[in-house]
Short mmCIF file of C-alpha atoms and ligand atoms in Angstrom, two decimals:
data_model
loop_
_atom_site.label_atom_id
_atom_site.label_comp_id
_atom_site.label_asym_id
_atom_site.label_seq_id
_atom_site.Cartn_x
_atom_site.Cartn_y
_atom_site.Cartn_z
CA MET A 1299 50.86 -34.36 -75.60
CA LYS A 1300 50.03 -31.87 -72.88
CA THR A 1301 51.63 -28.82 -71.26
CA PRO A 1302 54.43 -29.72 -68.82
CA LYS A 1303 53.43 -30.00 -65.14
CA GLY A 1304 52.85 -26.61 -63.53
CA THR A 1305 52.47 -24.76 -66.84
CA ARG A 1306 49.30 -23.92 -68.75
CA ASP A 1307 48.09 -22.47 -71.99
CA LEU A 1308 46.56 -19.06 -71.53
CA LEU A 1309 43.43 -19.16 -73.68
CA PRO A 1310 41.65 -16.05 -75.00
CA GLU A 1311 39.43 -15.78 -71.91
CA ASP A 1312 42.66 -15.37 -69.87
CA THR A 1313 44.83 -13.45 -72.33
CA HIS A 1314 42.07 -10.87 -72.55
CA LEU A 1315 42.60 -10.10 -68.84
CA PHE A 1316 46.39 -10.39 -69.06
CA GLN A 1317 46.36 -7.78 -71.84
CA LEU A 1318 44.07 -5.50 -69.87
CA ILE A 1319 46.44 -5.62 -66.89
CA GLU A 1320 49.57 -5.22 -69.01
CA GLN A 1321 48.21 -2.32 -71.08
CA ARG A 1322 46.94 -0.49 -67.99
CA ALA A 1323 50.27 -1.06 -66.28
CA LEU A 1324 52.29 0.47 -69.12
CA THR A 1325 50.13 3.62 -69.14
CA HIS A 1326 49.75 3.93 -65.38
CA PHE A 1327 53.39 3.48 -64.40
CA ALA A 1328 54.62 5.75 -67.19
CA ARG A 1329 52.89 8.56 -65.24
CA TYR A 1330 55.26 7.85 -62.35
CA GLY A 1331 58.28 7.90 -64.65
CA PHE A 1332 58.72 4.14 -65.08
CA ALA A 1333 60.23 2.94 -68.36
CA GLU A 1334 60.12 -0.69 -69.45
CA ILE A 1335 63.16 -2.96 -69.34
CA ARG A 1336 63.32 -6.44 -70.91
CA THR A 1337 66.05 -8.72 -69.64
CA PRO A 1338 66.80 -12.27 -70.86
CA ILE A 1339 64.63 -15.16 -69.70
CA PHE A 1340 67.79 -16.97 -68.58
CA GLU A 1341 70.83 -15.65 -66.76
CA GLU A 1342 74.04 -17.03 -65.29
CA THR A 1343 73.08 -19.21 -62.33
CA ALA A 1344 75.53 -17.33 -60.08
CA LEU A 1345 73.44 -14.17 -60.41
CA PHE A 1346 70.57 -15.75 -58.47
CA HIS A 1347 72.86 -17.39 -55.89
CA ARG A 1348 74.43 -14.04 -55.10
CA SER A 1349 71.20 -12.05 -54.98
CA ILE A 1350 68.32 -14.24 -53.79
CA GLY A 1351 70.65 -16.16 -51.47
CA GLY A 1352 72.06 -19.70 -51.34
CA ASP A 1353 69.85 -20.80 -48.42
CA THR A 1354 66.52 -19.63 -49.77
CA ASP A 1355 63.84 -22.06 -50.99
CA ILE A 1356 64.04 -20.50 -54.44
CA VAL A 1357 67.74 -21.21 -54.86
CA THR A 1358 67.95 -24.54 -53.04
CA LYS A 1359 64.80 -26.16 -54.45
CA GLU A 1360 63.06 -24.21 -57.15
CA MET A 1361 65.45 -23.13 -59.89
CA TYR A 1362 65.37 -24.47 -63.42
CA SER A 1363 69.13 -24.66 -63.89
CA PHE A 1364 71.00 -26.29 -66.75
CA VAL A 1365 74.36 -26.45 -68.44
CA ASP A 1366 74.20 -25.25 -72.04
CA LYS A 1367 76.15 -26.65 -74.99
CA GLY A 1368 78.99 -24.24 -74.24
CA GLY A 1369 79.30 -25.53 -70.66
CA ARG A 1370 77.75 -22.41 -69.10
CA ASN A 1371 75.67 -22.71 -65.92
CA LEU A 1372 72.38 -21.01 -66.68
CA THR A 1373 69.02 -20.66 -64.93
CA LEU A 1374 65.55 -19.67 -66.12
CA ARG A 1375 64.87 -16.53 -64.10
CA PRO A 1376 62.84 -17.25 -60.95
CA GLU A 1377 62.31 -13.49 -60.50
CA ALA A 1378 63.55 -10.33 -62.19
CA THR A 1379 64.98 -8.03 -59.51
CA ALA A 1380 68.40 -9.70 -59.77
CA SER A 1381 68.34 -9.39 -63.57
CA VAL A 1382 67.34 -5.73 -63.45
CA CYS A 1383 70.18 -4.99 -60.99
CA ARG A 1384 72.60 -6.82 -63.26
CA ALA A 1385 71.40 -4.72 -66.20
CA VAL A 1386 71.63 -1.47 -64.20
CA LEU A 1387 75.27 -2.24 -63.40
CA GLN A 1388 76.16 -3.63 -66.82
CA HIS A 1389 74.87 -0.54 -68.65
CA ASN A 1390 75.72 1.94 -65.90
CA LEU A 1391 72.13 3.21 -65.93
CA VAL A 1392 72.23 5.09 -62.62
CA GLY A 1393 74.54 8.10 -62.27
CA PRO A 1394 75.48 9.63 -58.89
CA ASP A 1395 72.41 11.92 -58.55
CA ASP A 1396 69.95 9.92 -60.63
CA VAL A 1397 66.73 8.27 -59.60
CA VAL A 1398 65.92 5.67 -62.24
CA ARG A 1399 62.55 3.91 -62.43
CA LEU A 1400 62.27 0.64 -64.37
CA MET A 1401 59.33 -1.71 -64.87
CA TYR A 1402 58.99 -5.17 -66.41
CA LEU A 1403 56.38 -7.68 -67.46
CA GLY A 1404 57.09 -11.29 -68.23
CA PRO A 1405 57.31 -14.96 -67.31
CA MET A 1406 59.27 -16.30 -64.32
CA PHE A 1407 60.05 -19.95 -63.57
CA ARG A 1408 60.07 -21.79 -60.25
CA HIS A 1409 60.02 -25.54 -59.75
CA GLU A 1410 57.34 -25.43 -57.05
CA ASN A 1411 54.57 -27.91 -56.28
CA PRO A 1412 51.75 -26.70 -58.51
CA GLN A 1413 48.40 -25.84 -56.97
CA ALA A 1414 45.74 -23.18 -57.50
CA GLY A 1415 47.59 -19.87 -57.96
CA ARG A 1416 51.01 -21.54 -57.99
CA TYR A 1417 52.61 -22.42 -61.29
CA ARG A 1418 56.04 -23.36 -62.56
CA GLN A 1419 55.78 -20.68 -65.21
CA PHE A 1420 53.97 -17.59 -63.98
CA PHE A 1421 53.86 -13.93 -64.95
CA GLN A 1422 54.99 -10.91 -63.01
CA LEU A 1423 54.55 -7.19 -63.33
CA GLY A 1424 57.35 -5.52 -61.43
CA VAL A 1425 58.78 -2.08 -60.75
CA GLU A 1426 62.19 -1.11 -59.37
CA VAL A 1427 63.39 2.36 -58.33
CA PHE A 1428 67.15 2.94 -58.10
CA GLY A 1429 69.15 5.75 -56.54
CA SER A 1430 67.44 6.97 -53.37
CA LEU A 1431 67.33 6.04 -49.69
CA ASP A 1432 64.47 8.44 -49.05
CA PRO A 1433 61.39 6.79 -47.49
CA ILE A 1434 59.21 8.89 -49.82
CA ILE A 1435 60.33 6.53 -52.58
CA ASP A 1436 58.92 3.55 -50.63
CA VAL A 1437 55.67 5.46 -50.10
CA GLU A 1438 55.37 6.66 -53.69
CA THR A 1439 56.09 3.22 -55.15
CA ILE A 1440 53.53 1.51 -52.89
CA ASP A 1441 51.07 4.30 -53.72
CA ALA A 1442 51.63 3.68 -57.45
CA LEU A 1443 50.69 0.03 -56.86
CA MET A 1444 47.56 0.82 -54.86
CA ARG A 1445 46.33 3.32 -57.44
CA PHE A 1446 47.05 0.84 -60.21
CA LEU A 1447 44.83 -1.71 -58.49
CA GLU A 1448 42.02 0.72 -57.59
CA PRO A 1449 40.08 0.50 -60.90
CA PHE A 1450 39.98 -3.30 -60.56
CA HIS A 1451 37.89 -2.92 -57.34
CA LEU A 1452 39.41 -5.97 -55.66
CA PRO A 1453 37.80 -6.80 -52.34
CA ASN A 1454 39.59 -8.35 -49.36
CA LEU A 1455 43.07 -6.99 -50.02
CA GLU A 1456 45.35 -6.26 -47.11
CA LEU A 1457 48.62 -4.35 -47.23
CA VAL A 1458 51.10 -5.81 -44.71
CA LEU A 1459 54.38 -4.12 -43.76
CA ASN A 1460 57.55 -4.84 -41.84
CA SER A 1461 61.15 -3.72 -41.71
CA VAL A 1462 63.95 -6.29 -41.71
CA GLY A 1463 66.59 -3.73 -40.68
CA ASP A 1464 70.00 -3.74 -42.32
CA GLN A 1465 73.67 -4.51 -41.61
CA THR A 1466 73.65 -2.08 -38.67
CA ASP A 1467 70.94 -3.73 -36.58
CA ARG A 1468 70.03 -7.08 -38.14
CA PRO A 1469 73.11 -8.98 -36.86
CA ALA A 1470 71.98 -8.50 -33.25
CA TYR A 1471 68.51 -9.84 -34.12
CA LEU A 1472 69.98 -12.81 -35.99
CA GLU A 1473 72.23 -13.55 -33.03
CA TYR A 1474 69.19 -13.46 -30.75
CA LEU A 1475 67.19 -15.73 -33.06
CA ARG A 1476 70.05 -18.21 -33.40
CA ARG A 1477 70.50 -18.36 -29.64
CA GLU A 1478 66.80 -18.87 -28.93
CA LEU A 1479 66.10 -21.33 -31.74
CA SER A 1480 69.22 -23.41 -31.11
CA LYS A 1481 67.82 -24.22 -27.66
CA LYS A 1482 64.97 -26.17 -29.31
CA ALA A 1483 66.43 -26.92 -32.73
CA ASP A 1484 65.15 -30.52 -32.65
CA ARG A 1485 61.55 -29.27 -32.75
CA PHE A 1486 62.07 -27.68 -36.17
CA CYS A 1487 61.88 -29.36 -39.57
CA ARG A 1488 65.11 -30.53 -41.22
CA ASP A 1489 65.31 -27.47 -43.46
CA CYS A 1490 64.93 -25.16 -40.49
CA GLN A 1491 67.60 -27.02 -38.52
CA ARG A 1492 69.96 -26.21 -41.38
CA ARG A 1493 68.65 -22.64 -41.56
CA ILE A 1494 69.20 -22.08 -37.82
CA ALA A 1495 72.89 -22.77 -38.41
CA HIS A 1496 73.34 -21.02 -41.79
CA ASN A 1497 70.67 -18.37 -42.39
CA VAL A 1498 68.40 -18.13 -39.41
CA LEU A 1499 66.13 -15.40 -40.81
CA ARG A 1500 64.84 -17.91 -43.36
CA VAL A 1501 63.26 -19.93 -40.50
CA LEU A 1502 60.64 -17.17 -40.39
CA ASP A 1503 59.60 -18.06 -43.98
CA CYS A 1504 59.05 -21.74 -43.20
CA LYS A 1505 55.64 -22.94 -44.38
CA GLU A 1506 55.45 -25.73 -41.75
CA ASP A 1507 52.86 -24.95 -39.08
CA ALA A 1508 54.96 -26.71 -36.43
CA CYS A 1509 57.94 -24.43 -37.13
CA GLN A 1510 55.75 -21.33 -37.12
CA ALA A 1511 54.29 -22.40 -33.75
CA GLU A 1512 57.80 -22.59 -32.29
CA LEU A 1513 58.33 -18.93 -33.21
CA GLU A 1514 55.52 -17.76 -30.94
CA GLY A 1515 56.65 -15.61 -28.05
CA LEU A 1516 59.93 -14.49 -29.62
CA GLU A 1517 60.84 -10.81 -29.53
CA PRO A 1518 59.88 -9.02 -32.74
CA ILE A 1519 62.56 -7.61 -35.00
CA SER A 1520 61.26 -4.11 -34.20
CA ASN A 1521 62.85 -4.44 -30.73
CA PHE A 1522 66.21 -4.47 -32.50
CA TRP A 1523 65.75 -1.64 -35.04
CA SER A 1524 68.41 1.09 -35.04
CA PRO A 1525 67.08 4.66 -34.56
CA GLU A 1526 67.70 5.36 -38.30
CA ASN A 1527 65.84 2.27 -39.46
CA ARG A 1528 63.00 2.94 -37.03
CA ALA A 1529 62.73 6.51 -38.35
CA HIS A 1530 62.69 5.22 -41.95
CA PHE A 1531 59.91 2.75 -41.19
CA GLU A 1532 57.88 5.33 -39.31
CA ALA A 1533 58.21 7.74 -42.23
CA VAL A 1534 56.90 5.02 -44.59
CA CYS A 1535 53.95 4.30 -42.29
CA GLU A 1536 53.14 8.00 -41.91
CA GLY A 1537 53.37 8.58 -45.66
CA LEU A 1538 50.97 5.73 -46.40
CA THR A 1539 48.55 6.95 -43.74
CA ARG A 1540 48.63 10.45 -45.26
CA LEU A 1541 47.68 8.93 -48.61
CA ASN A 1542 44.85 6.91 -47.03
CA HIS A 1543 46.35 3.49 -47.65
CA PRO A 1544 45.47 1.37 -44.61
CA PHE A 1545 47.97 -1.35 -43.65
CA SER A 1546 48.81 -3.77 -40.87
CA LEU A 1547 52.18 -4.77 -39.43
CA ASN A 1548 53.62 -8.28 -39.42
CA PRO A 1549 56.98 -8.56 -37.62
CA ARG A 1550 57.62 -11.96 -39.27
CA LEU A 1551 57.31 -10.70 -42.85
CA VAL A 1552 60.86 -11.32 -44.06
CA ARG A 1553 59.89 -12.24 -47.64
CA GLY A 1554 61.88 -15.37 -48.54
CA LEU A 1555 64.68 -13.63 -50.44
CA ASP A 1556 67.98 -12.54 -48.87
CA TYR A 1557 68.40 -9.16 -50.50
CA TYR A 1558 65.94 -7.07 -48.52
CA THR A 1559 66.93 -4.26 -46.19
CA ARG A 1560 64.51 -2.09 -44.18
CA THR A 1561 60.97 -2.01 -45.66
CA THR A 1562 59.31 -5.27 -46.73
CA PHE A 1563 55.66 -5.53 -47.73
CA GLU A 1564 53.03 -7.75 -49.32
CA LEU A 1565 49.45 -7.47 -50.47
CA ILE A 1566 47.45 -10.38 -49.15
CA SER A 1567 44.15 -11.42 -50.68
CA GLY A 1568 41.43 -13.23 -48.75
CA ASP A 1569 40.38 -14.82 -52.06
CA LEU A 1570 43.50 -16.78 -52.95
CA GLY A 1571 43.46 -19.58 -50.37
CA ALA A 1572 46.93 -20.78 -49.42
CA GLN A 1573 48.63 -18.72 -52.14
CA SER A 1574 47.46 -15.51 -50.52
CA ALA A 1575 50.17 -13.07 -51.68
CA VAL A 1576 49.15 -11.11 -54.74
CA MET A 1577 52.45 -9.31 -54.73
CA GLY A 1578 55.49 -8.59 -52.59
CA GLY A 1579 58.46 -6.30 -52.45
CA GLY A 1580 60.66 -4.02 -50.43
CA ARG A 1581 63.89 -2.12 -50.19
CA TYR A 1582 67.21 -3.67 -51.18
CA ASP A 1583 69.95 -1.11 -50.62
CA ARG A 1584 72.92 -3.51 -50.76
CA LEU A 1585 72.09 -5.76 -53.70
CA THR A 1586 74.13 -3.99 -56.38
CA GLU A 1587 77.17 -4.18 -54.09
CA HIS A 1588 76.62 -7.90 -53.55
CA LEU A 1589 76.65 -8.29 -57.31
CA GLY A 1590 80.09 -6.66 -57.40
CA GLY A 1591 78.96 -3.16 -58.43
CA LYS A 1592 78.69 0.22 -56.80
CA ALA A 1593 76.22 0.83 -53.99
CA ILE A 1594 72.84 1.91 -55.35
CA PRO A 1595 69.92 2.01 -52.91
CA ALA A 1596 66.74 0.58 -54.40
CA PHE A 1597 63.11 -0.24 -53.76
CA GLY A 1598 60.66 -2.35 -55.76
CA TRP A 1599 57.93 -4.92 -55.89
CA ALA A 1600 56.51 -7.59 -58.18
CA LEU A 1601 52.89 -8.58 -58.64
CA GLY A 1602 51.75 -12.07 -59.69
CA ILE A 1603 49.60 -11.43 -62.76
CA ASP A 1604 48.18 -14.99 -62.69
CA ARG A 1605 46.94 -14.36 -59.16
CA LEU A 1606 45.45 -10.97 -60.03
CA VAL A 1607 43.64 -12.58 -62.98
CA ALA A 1608 42.29 -15.31 -60.65
CA ILE A 1609 40.81 -12.68 -58.33
CA LEU A 1610 39.38 -10.69 -61.23
CA LYS A 1611 37.70 -13.78 -62.62
CA GLU A 1612 36.19 -14.46 -59.21
CA HIS A 1613 34.72 -10.99 -58.85
CA THR A 1614 34.04 -9.48 -62.23
CA SER A 1615 32.17 -10.78 -65.20
CA VAL A 1616 34.36 -10.20 -68.18
CA GLU A 1617 32.59 -9.81 -71.49
CA PRO A 1618 34.32 -11.68 -74.28
CA ALA A 1619 35.40 -9.55 -77.24
CA ARG A 1620 32.58 -9.22 -79.79
CA PRO A 1621 32.71 -7.93 -83.38
CA ASP A 1622 31.22 -4.53 -84.13
CA VAL A 1623 29.59 -5.69 -87.34
CA PHE A 1624 28.76 -9.04 -88.93
CA PHE A 1625 28.14 -8.93 -92.70
CA VAL A 1626 25.38 -11.09 -94.16
CA PHE A 1627 25.39 -11.56 -97.95
CA GLY A 1628 22.69 -12.71 -100.37
CA GLN A 1629 25.32 -14.23 -102.67
CA ARG A 1630 28.92 -15.33 -102.35
CA ALA A 1631 29.91 -13.11 -105.31
CA TRP A 1632 28.92 -10.02 -103.33
CA LEU A 1633 31.29 -10.94 -100.54
CA ASP A 1634 34.13 -11.04 -103.10
CA GLU A 1635 33.03 -7.75 -104.63
CA LEU A 1636 32.73 -5.96 -101.28
CA PHE A 1637 35.75 -7.55 -99.63
CA PRO A 1638 37.93 -4.41 -100.09
CA PHE A 1639 35.16 -2.39 -98.40
CA LEU A 1640 35.15 -4.77 -95.40
CA CYS A 1641 38.95 -4.56 -95.12
CA ALA A 1642 38.83 -0.76 -95.26
CA LEU A 1643 36.34 -0.72 -92.36
CA ARG A 1644 38.90 -2.60 -90.28
CA ASP A 1645 41.54 0.00 -91.21
CA LYS A 1646 39.15 2.58 -89.81
CA GLY A 1647 38.98 0.75 -86.48
CA LEU A 1648 35.94 -1.51 -86.67
CA SER A 1649 35.99 -5.17 -85.81
CA VAL A 1650 34.36 -6.91 -88.81
CA ALA A 1651 33.20 -10.53 -89.13
CA PHE A 1652 31.39 -12.60 -91.78
CA ASP A 1653 30.74 -16.22 -92.68
CA GLN A 1654 32.93 -17.04 -95.68
CA ARG A 1655 30.66 -19.93 -96.64
CA VAL A 1656 27.79 -17.48 -97.32
CA GLY A 1657 25.06 -20.04 -96.71
CA SER A 1658 21.38 -19.25 -96.30
CA PHE A 1659 20.30 -15.92 -94.86
CA LYS A 1660 19.03 -17.78 -91.78
CA SER A 1661 22.31 -19.58 -91.11
CA GLN A 1662 24.30 -16.36 -91.53
CA MET A 1663 22.02 -14.53 -89.09
CA LYS A 1664 22.45 -17.40 -86.62
CA ARG A 1665 26.23 -16.99 -86.86
CA ALA A 1666 25.92 -13.25 -86.46
CA ASN A 1667 23.95 -13.86 -83.29
CA ARG A 1668 26.39 -16.40 -81.95
CA SER A 1669 29.37 -14.10 -82.64
CA GLY A 1670 27.83 -11.53 -80.28
CA ALA A 1671 28.14 -8.85 -82.99
CA ARG A 1672 26.61 -5.50 -82.13
CA TRP A 1673 25.20 -5.01 -85.64
CA ALA A 1674 24.36 -7.27 -88.55
CA VAL A 1675 24.93 -5.56 -91.89
CA ILE A 1676 22.69 -7.18 -94.47
CA LEU A 1677 23.27 -7.05 -98.24
CA GLY A 1678 20.40 -8.53 -100.25
CA ASP A 1679 19.24 -7.89 -103.84
CA ASP A 1680 17.65 -4.52 -103.02
CA GLU A 1681 20.68 -3.28 -101.13
CA MET A 1682 23.10 -4.32 -103.89
CA ARG A 1683 20.94 -2.61 -106.51
CA ASP A 1684 20.65 0.63 -104.47
CA HIS A 1685 24.19 0.59 -103.13
CA SER A 1686 22.76 0.53 -99.61
CA VAL A 1687 22.96 -1.69 -96.51
CA THR A 1688 20.43 -2.77 -93.95
CA VAL A 1689 21.86 -2.33 -90.47
CA LYS A 1690 20.26 -4.42 -87.76
CA ASP A 1691 20.88 -3.42 -84.16
CA MET A 1692 21.33 -6.88 -82.61
CA ASP A 1693 20.82 -5.62 -79.04
CA GLN A 1694 17.53 -3.86 -79.78
CA SER A 1695 16.28 -5.82 -82.81
CA GLN A 1696 15.67 -2.67 -84.85
CA GLN A 1697 16.84 -2.20 -88.40
CA GLU A 1698 17.09 0.50 -91.04
CA THR A 1699 18.39 0.74 -94.57
CA ILE A 1700 20.97 3.43 -95.28
CA PRO A 1701 23.35 4.34 -98.13
CA MET A 1702 26.47 2.18 -97.97
CA GLU A 1703 28.78 5.17 -97.53
CA ARG A 1704 26.93 6.09 -94.33
CA LEU A 1705 27.62 2.73 -92.68
CA TRP A 1706 30.83 3.75 -90.99
CA SER A 1707 29.49 6.97 -89.49
CA LYS A 1708 26.26 5.31 -88.35
CA VAL A 1709 28.02 2.45 -86.65
CA THR A 1710 30.69 4.59 -85.00
CA GLU A 1711 28.13 7.16 -83.87
CA LYS A 1712 26.23 4.32 -82.20
CA LYS A 1713 29.47 2.85 -80.92
CA GLY A 1714 30.11 6.17 -79.16
CA GLU A 1715 26.68 5.97 -77.48
CA ASN A 1716 27.44 2.48 -76.32
CA HIS A 1717 29.95 3.43 -73.59
CA GLY A 1718 32.45 0.99 -72.24
CA ARG A 1719 32.16 -1.69 -74.88
P1 HAM B 1494 58.08 -12.86 -54.76
O1 HAM B 1494 57.32 -12.64 -53.48
O2 HAM B 1494 58.94 -14.06 -54.81
O3 HAM B 1494 58.95 -11.56 -54.99
O4 HAM B 1494 57.07 -12.89 -55.99
C1 HAM B 1494 56.18 -11.83 -56.21
C2 HAM B 1494 54.80 -12.35 -56.58
O5 HAM B 1494 54.90 -13.24 -57.68
C3 HAM B 1494 54.12 -13.19 -55.49
O6 HAM B 1494 53.49 -12.36 -54.52
C4 HAM B 1494 53.11 -13.97 -56.31
O7 HAM B 1494 51.95 -13.18 -56.56
C5 HAM B 1494 53.85 -14.20 -57.60
N1 HAM B 1494 54.40 -15.57 -57.60
C6 HAM B 1494 55.53 -16.02 -57.03
N2 HAM B 1494 55.68 -17.34 -57.24
C7 HAM B 1494 54.62 -17.74 -57.98
C8 HAM B 1494 54.20 -19.00 -58.53
N3 HAM B 1494 54.93 -20.10 -58.40
N4 HAM B 1494 53.04 -19.03 -59.23
C9 HAM B 1494 52.29 -17.91 -59.40
N5 HAM B 1494 52.64 -16.69 -58.91
C10 HAM B 1494 53.78 -16.62 -58.19
C11 HAM B 1494 59.78 -11.38 -56.05
O8 HAM B 1494 59.79 -12.05 -57.04
C12 HAM B 1494 60.64 -10.12 -55.92
N6 HAM B 1494 61.50 -10.03 -57.11
C13 HAM B 1494 59.78 -8.89 -55.74
C14 HAM B 1494 60.59 -7.61 -55.67
C15 HAM B 1494 60.79 -6.74 -56.67
N7 HAM B 1494 61.22 -7.19 -54.60
C16 HAM B 1494 61.83 -6.06 -54.91
N8 HAM B 1494 61.60 -5.78 -56.15
#
């Protein structure tokens, strides 16, 4: 048996990087006031219809929906913004003057055609800020992302921005699009022909080159922005410039989900081939109302952890975890005798390995070498008699014999010298 199509096992070489990203994220975003939320992996199907939109690719083609034994229509979450909004309303998390910052980490599910960087189960890191219309929130939340990514030193990343307007100015743009595209509807793919009639903005997301070519020469959405929405977008651009985050503009960036208002943005990587978006997000000031709750303006983004890991693997050599010490025993009985000592070293924070078969000295040293251990700790007749250990520095091939009780301080003192391991 194998993993189902589009899913994969994350083996230690991957989970190592997943953990690094997740642990850094929890510390980094806490500094901005983000607290973690965990919502269920499945929700009522209607939640995604009402938020992501009934004409989007996600809802029409990609959802893992099922009827459970109680007859409920449920769906494995394809994204988490809808779930977080549902939770915010359900638990009344945002009072009238509150700004609430929530983050999440976890698997999402989309029935897409698998290819490099595109899976049916993938992992997102996401943040959502509720309670403010101020463009400084857009700037701060994008800044938090850029600073999070900085230590990873990813080359070839491009921040791309747009504004999709809102209920005040978007209808005029949609009307314009519908009028123009209807004139040549037969040149669009079947999906787009339907979209032109029902949800024309989604034509801009179409992945067919032929459809994209037909969009050339159309007026950009910026020609339709209201003065307020233009001012909001300009404030976002100015704020990012002030913080030295370069970006480019893409008037067709409408982001494939229906809930966005005003700012939309993505980070595009030159290293990901067709699946070039490392992350995406934007403002969604009307979503809580669409879900039947009070109006709460909001801004957020989600990053594809699988895609970030793919870029990291391309550009950084990641050292596998290695034990601090590998014990080598002259006799099996000594392992049993010293086992409590080994366990206590782990309590003190060392990573300790040994070969439970306690074969020849040579075979144990071979294993110590193969494990990548920083030190081999050797216990032969002399050491057992003197209550000492011989510590061999495996990187420098030097060794010295010291009293057993000095082992911990010697190894940790050296560990301190050995930065970054
Ligand atoms: P999204 O653009 O659909 O936005 O997904 C965000 C990121 O998840 C993508 O940029 C990509 O890195 C990753 N991703 C999406 N689908 C797959 C896949 N099949 N395989 C691997 N990675 C994938 C959202 O999900 C919104 N909820 C973002 C948001 C949060 N907007 C506001 N707040």
